[in-house]
Structures are given as C-alpha cells and as structure tokens.
Short mmCIF file of C-alpha atoms in Angstrom, two decimals:
data_model
loop_
_atom_site.label_atom_id
_atom_site.label_comp_id
_atom_site.label_asym_id
_atom_site.label_seq_id
_atom_site.Cartn_x
_atom_site.Cartn_y
_atom_site.Cartn_z
CA MET A 1 -4.45 -20.93 19.02
CA SER A 2 -8.28 -20.81 19.22
CA GLN A 3 -10.44 -21.23 16.12
CA ALA A 4 -11.40 -17.54 16.32
CA ASP A 5 -7.72 -16.57 16.36
CA SER A 6 -7.00 -18.91 13.43
CA LEU A 7 -9.90 -17.44 11.45
CA ILE A 8 -8.60 -13.88 11.91
CA GLU A 9 -5.07 -14.94 10.94
CA THR A 10 -6.51 -16.57 7.80
CA LEU A 11 -8.40 -13.36 7.04
CA LYS A 12 -5.19 -11.34 7.39
CA ARG A 13 -3.44 -13.65 4.91
CA GLN A 14 -6.32 -13.20 2.46
CA LEU A 15 -6.01 -9.43 2.77
CA ARG A 16 -2.25 -9.54 2.17
CA ALA A 17 -2.67 -11.91 -0.79
CA GLN A 18 -4.96 -9.34 -2.46
CA GLY A 19 -2.77 -6.38 -1.51
CA LYS A 20 -5.39 -4.88 0.83
CA THR A 21 -4.53 -2.88 3.94
CA TYR A 22 -6.14 -1.88 7.23
CA ALA A 23 -7.00 1.43 5.56
CA ASP A 24 -9.07 -0.49 2.98
CA VAL A 25 -10.85 -2.42 5.72
CA ALA A 26 -11.52 0.81 7.59
CA GLN A 27 -13.21 2.24 4.50
CA TRP A 28 -15.33 -0.91 4.03
CA LEU A 29 -16.48 -0.91 7.67
CA ALA A 30 -16.80 2.88 8.00
CA LEU A 31 -14.36 2.89 10.91
CA SER A 32 -11.08 4.62 11.64
CA GLU A 33 -7.89 2.79 10.75
CA ALA A 34 -6.94 2.80 14.45
CA SER A 35 -10.21 1.04 15.28
CA VAL A 36 -9.55 -1.61 12.64
CA LYS A 37 -6.05 -2.21 13.98
CA ARG A 38 -7.56 -2.67 17.43
CA LEU A 39 -10.12 -5.15 16.07
CA PHE A 40 -7.37 -7.26 14.53
CA ALA A 41 -5.14 -6.99 17.60
CA GLU A 42 -7.98 -8.06 19.92
CA LYS A 43 -9.37 -10.50 17.32
CA HIS A 44 -12.86 -9.26 18.09
CA PHE A 45 -15.12 -9.11 15.01
CA THR A 46 -18.88 -9.36 14.67
CA LEU A 47 -20.15 -11.83 12.08
CA SER A 48 -21.60 -8.98 10.00
CA ARG A 49 -18.20 -7.27 9.81
CA LEU A 50 -16.49 -10.49 8.81
CA GLU A 51 -19.08 -11.03 6.08
CA CYS A 52 -18.59 -7.44 4.86
CA ILE A 53 -14.83 -7.96 4.54
CA CYS A 54 -15.36 -11.29 2.76
CA ASP A 55 -17.73 -9.60 0.30
CA GLN A 56 -15.08 -6.99 -0.49
CA LEU A 57 -12.49 -9.76 -1.02
CA ASN A 58 -14.96 -11.61 -3.25
CA ILE A 59 -14.91 -14.76 -1.12
CA GLU A 60 -17.69 -16.52 0.75
CA PHE A 61 -17.51 -16.67 4.54
CA ALA A 62 -17.70 -20.47 4.28
CA GLU A 63 -14.69 -20.31 1.94
CA LEU A 64 -12.74 -18.43 4.60
CA VAL A 65 -13.55 -21.13 7.16
CA GLN A 66 -12.53 -23.88 4.72
CA THR A 67 -9.24 -22.08 4.03
CA MET A 68 -8.60 -21.83 7.78
CA GLN A 69 -9.23 -25.55 8.21
CA ALA A 70 -6.94 -26.39 5.29
CA ASP A 71 -4.22 -24.14 6.71
CA GLU A 72 -4.45 -25.87 10.09
CA GLN A 73 -3.73 -29.20 8.38
CA ARG A 74 -0.67 -27.91 6.53
CA LEU A 75 2.83 -28.89 7.57
CA GLN A 76 4.71 -26.49 9.82
CA GLU A 77 7.90 -28.57 9.90
CA LEU A 78 9.26 -31.98 8.92
CA THR A 79 10.62 -34.69 11.15
CA HIS A 80 14.39 -35.05 11.59
CA GLY A 81 14.37 -38.15 9.39
CA GLN A 82 12.40 -36.42 6.61
CA GLU A 83 14.81 -33.49 6.55
CA GLN A 84 17.75 -35.89 6.47
CA SER A 85 16.27 -37.72 3.47
CA ILE A 86 16.05 -34.38 1.62
CA VAL A 87 19.61 -33.31 2.51
CA ASP A 88 20.98 -36.69 1.37
CA ASP A 89 19.49 -36.26 -2.13
CA ARG A 90 20.66 -33.01 -3.73
CA GLU A 91 18.15 -33.12 -6.59
CA LEU A 92 15.34 -33.70 -4.10
CA PHE A 93 16.72 -30.82 -2.01
CA LEU A 94 16.67 -28.55 -5.07
CA VAL A 95 13.09 -29.42 -6.00
CA ALA A 96 11.94 -29.12 -2.36
CA VAL A 97 13.34 -25.59 -2.06
CA CYS A 98 11.76 -24.66 -5.41
CA VAL A 99 8.26 -25.85 -4.54
CA ILE A 100 8.34 -24.30 -1.06
CA ASN A 101 9.13 -21.02 -2.83
CA GLY A 102 6.19 -21.46 -5.20
CA TYR A 103 7.84 -22.64 -8.44
CA SER A 104 5.60 -24.39 -10.94
CA PHE A 105 6.59 -27.64 -12.65
CA ASP A 106 7.52 -25.87 -15.88
CA GLU A 107 9.58 -23.27 -14.03
CA ILE A 108 11.60 -25.97 -12.26
CA HIS A 109 12.08 -27.94 -15.47
CA HIS A 110 13.15 -24.95 -17.58
CA GLN A 111 15.34 -23.26 -14.99
CA TYR A 112 17.32 -26.35 -13.94
CA GLN A 113 18.87 -29.27 -15.78
CA LEU A 114 16.23 -31.77 -14.73
CA SER A 115 14.23 -33.81 -17.21
CA GLU A 116 10.43 -33.95 -16.90
CA ALA A 117 10.73 -37.55 -15.71
CA GLU A 118 13.26 -36.57 -13.03
CA CYS A 119 11.08 -33.65 -11.86
CA ILE A 120 8.10 -35.97 -11.53
CA ARG A 121 10.19 -38.54 -9.66
CA GLN A 122 11.36 -35.97 -7.13
CA LEU A 123 7.88 -34.45 -6.75
CA LEU A 124 6.46 -37.90 -5.99
CA LYS A 125 9.05 -38.24 -3.22
CA LEU A 126 7.91 -34.89 -1.82
CA GLU A 127 4.31 -36.05 -2.08
CA ARG A 128 5.15 -39.07 0.08
CA LEU A 129 6.67 -36.62 2.59
CA LYS A 130 3.34 -34.70 2.42
CA LEU A 131 5.08 -31.49 1.36
CA VAL A 132 3.12 -31.28 -1.90
CA GLU A 133 0.30 -32.85 -3.83
CA LEU A 134 0.99 -33.59 -7.50
CA LEU A 135 -2.14 -32.85 -9.53
CA PRO A 136 -3.08 -33.65 -13.16
CA GLU A 137 -1.01 -31.87 -15.83
CA ASN A 138 1.87 -31.68 -13.34
CA ARG A 139 0.29 -28.93 -11.30
CA ILE A 140 1.76 -28.65 -7.80
CA ARG A 141 -0.27 -27.94 -4.69
CA ARG A 142 1.88 -27.03 -1.71
CA ARG A 143 0.90 -28.51 1.64
CA VAL A 144 3.12 -26.37 3.83
CA ALA A 145 1.83 -23.75 6.24
CA ALA A 146 2.59 -20.06 5.78
CA ASN A 147 4.88 -20.31 8.81
CA PHE A 148 6.65 -23.48 7.60
CA ARG A 149 10.18 -23.66 8.96
CA TRP A 150 13.15 -26.01 8.92
CA ARG A 151 13.88 -27.67 12.24
CA ALA A 152 16.07 -25.77 14.71
CA ASP A 153 19.48 -27.47 14.60
CA GLY A 154 18.01 -29.99 12.17
CA PRO A 155 19.75 -31.50 9.13
CA ILE A 156 18.83 -28.67 6.76
CA GLN A 157 19.80 -25.89 9.17
CA ARG A 158 23.13 -27.63 9.83
CA PHE A 159 23.66 -28.05 6.09
CA PHE A 160 23.16 -24.31 5.66
CA GLN A 161 25.62 -23.52 8.42
CA GLN A 162 28.26 -25.91 7.07
CA HIS A 163 27.99 -25.35 3.34
CA ILE A 164 26.06 -22.18 2.54
CA ALA A 165 26.73 -19.61 5.29
CA ASN A 166 30.31 -18.86 4.17
CA GLU A 167 29.18 -18.40 0.57
CA PHE A 168 26.27 -16.21 1.68
CA PHE A 169 28.51 -13.82 3.62
CA ARG A 170 31.19 -13.71 0.91
CA SER A 171 29.89 -10.36 -0.32
CA ARG A 172 30.51 -6.66 0.29
CA PHE A 173 26.73 -6.11 0.60
CA ASP A 174 27.02 -2.84 -1.30
CA SER A 175 24.66 -3.43 -4.24
CA ASP A 176 21.09 -2.12 -4.42
CA SER A 177 19.68 -5.59 -3.68
CA GLU A 178 21.85 -6.29 -0.62
CA LYS A 179 22.11 -4.95 2.90
CA LEU A 180 24.02 -6.06 5.96
CA ILE A 181 23.27 -4.58 9.38
CA VAL A 182 25.25 -5.68 12.41
CA LEU A 183 23.93 -4.48 15.76
CA ASN A 184 25.84 -4.67 19.02
CA GLY A 185 24.54 -3.72 22.43
CA LEU A 186 23.75 -4.86 25.96
CA LEU A 187 20.29 -6.35 26.67
CA SER A 188 18.65 -7.89 29.70
CA PRO A 189 17.00 -11.32 29.30
CA ALA A 190 13.64 -9.52 28.98
CA GLY A 191 15.07 -7.18 26.32
CA ASN A 192 16.54 -10.13 24.44
CA ALA A 193 13.14 -11.86 24.49
CA GLU A 194 11.43 -8.69 23.21
CA TRP A 195 13.94 -8.40 20.36
CA GLN A 196 13.33 -12.05 19.41
CA GLN A 197 9.59 -11.31 19.19
CA THR A 198 10.38 -8.39 16.88
CA MET A 199 12.46 -10.73 14.70
CA GLN A 200 9.55 -13.17 14.56
CA ARG A 201 7.24 -10.38 13.38
CA LEU A 202 9.79 -9.49 10.67
CA ALA A 203 9.81 -13.12 9.56
CA LYS A 204 6.00 -13.06 9.26
CA GLU A 205 6.18 -9.87 7.20
CA PHE A 206 8.75 -11.49 4.90
CA HIS A 207 6.49 -14.51 4.32
CA ALA A 208 3.49 -12.24 3.81
CA LEU A 209 5.38 -10.26 1.16
CA CYS A 210 6.38 -13.48 -0.61
CA GLU A 211 2.75 -14.57 -0.57
CA ARG A 212 1.54 -11.21 -1.85
CA GLU A 213 3.97 -11.34 -4.81
CA SER A 214 3.40 -15.01 -5.60
CA GLY A 215 1.15 -14.07 -8.51
CA LEU A 216 3.93 -12.22 -10.36
CA PRO A 217 5.66 -14.00 -13.26
CA ILE A 218 8.72 -15.96 -12.17
CA HIS A 219 11.06 -13.75 -14.23
CA GLN A 220 10.03 -10.77 -12.08
CA ARG A 221 10.96 -12.51 -8.81
CA PHE A 222 14.42 -13.42 -7.62
CA GLY A 223 15.78 -15.70 -4.92
CA THR A 224 16.06 -13.59 -1.78
CA THR A 225 17.58 -14.84 1.46
CA SER A 226 17.39 -12.94 4.73
CA VAL A 227 19.18 -14.12 7.86
CA LEU A 228 17.91 -12.91 11.22
CA ALA A 229 19.98 -14.04 14.17
CA VAL A 230 20.61 -13.06 17.77
CA ARG A 231 22.89 -14.52 20.46
CA GLN A 232 24.18 -13.65 23.89
CA TRP A 233 27.74 -13.74 22.67
CA GLN A 234 31.10 -12.01 22.96
CA TYR A 235 33.99 -11.88 20.54
CA GLY A 236 36.55 -14.49 21.52
CA LEU A 237 39.21 -11.91 20.69
CA PHE A 238 38.21 -9.92 23.78
CA GLN A 239 37.82 -12.76 26.25
CA GLY A 240 41.38 -12.41 27.56
CA TYR A 241 40.74 -8.77 28.54
CA LYS A 242 37.78 -9.47 30.83
CA ARG A 243 37.96 -8.77 34.53
CA GLY A 244 35.96 -10.96 36.83
CA GLY A 245 32.23 -10.27 36.61
CA GLN A 246 32.52 -7.61 33.87
CA VAL A 247 31.06 -7.74 30.41
CA ALA A 248 33.43 -7.37 27.45
CA PRO A 249 32.41 -4.95 24.66
CA ASN A 250 30.49 -6.05 21.59
CA ALA A 251 28.14 -8.38 23.45
CA THR A 252 25.07 -9.00 21.35
#
C-alpha cells in the first residue's frame, strides 16, 4: 500500500472514530456525497481538501500523518511461536483477548478473578510480545493494527476450532442479539473470490464499528463474536449419491 493510500485509510478511521460519514464530508467540502465517495475510492484528494477535513475533525494534518506512521508500525499478526505461548498460558490468553478488545486495566481486574499483581505480570508478558505498552498508572496502549488477525491455521485459530466452536454453535440463535444465516449455492472460482472480498469488507466494517464504540463505558458493550466462513464443500451425507462429474446439492 502506498503512503497516499495509507493516509486515506487513516483518515477514514478517524472519521469512523468520530462517527462522521461521507455525507458530513460532502457538506464540509461543498460536494455531492457521490463525489466524496469517488474521492475516497480513487484516493485522490488535494492538500486543501485534506486540511479542511482535518480542521472539521479538530486534528492537525501533521497529526494525521503521525497517526498513519504509528499505524504502519502496529502489529498485524503474531508469529506461530508467540501465539503458542499465549495459548499455553490461559491467564495470558484471557488478558490478551481483553486488551485486544480495548479493556482497561481496571476493567480486566474487576471483571475477572485476577489480582492487580497478576494483571501486571500478564501485561508485561504481552509487552514483551509487543502487543501492548504498559504506561504509568497501569494505562494500556495497544500496539495492534486495526486489521490485526490471528494466524490462519495458527495455534489460536486451532484452539478456537477444537475448544470453542462447538460451544459457540450450541445455541438456537433465536434471541434478539443472535443471528445465524447459512447460505448454500453454486459459485465459480471467480464468484467465490468475489464473495471472499465481500466477507473481508464486512470484517472491516465490524472492526470499524468496534472502534467507533470504543469510547462507550464497558458496561454498555458486550462480547460479540461473528464467524464468517466459506468453503468449496459438500455434505458427506450426499457423497454416495453423486454420479461421475456431477455436483451434489448443498455445495457452498
């Protein structure tokens, strides 16, 4: 990603963090909303327009550049060994998940049966892994990128599949806070790739929403897990009915 692209992505995160929309930007720049969407899509802004948006967000342009540079240095994923060290220590795993989700020191300490000394000990481990920086008065500065992810088929993903997936799906998904949608259809390789890009955009929107609500008190936010998955796959139950070269139903 070029520096110009990174700067625009950083600007978009600043807008989301303050709850501003393309309609707001359109009003600031005296443009149509469609024109603003095109500017962001093409990542083509004049310096004067960038400065105007920064003024409306109450940040200096230099601040925006510094934020972009800091974001570029943030972790996007851990090594296999680092993930394994977290999985092997359940208290470290707990604290890691909490800080990645924006918990403060006091929120971790009061919500879970961990002493202050134990919280500090685990946070220092995470600091050595460069996930966080522990500041004076036990303030926590996260060092993970907005698109931080666990490794594909890494220790933490495998742990989820082995120990958490069954518990996660042990629900009727009929309450107001739950929803399960299962889609089945036939897609070409190109269609499959397009659907995966759509899933990636949904993941970005989820992270943006988490970031936008990060300023709310912890008692107004609740652990929310969303699983997006796609496979070229057929039910094993139907394999015995296939004729040569034909596709069984329920491929997805």
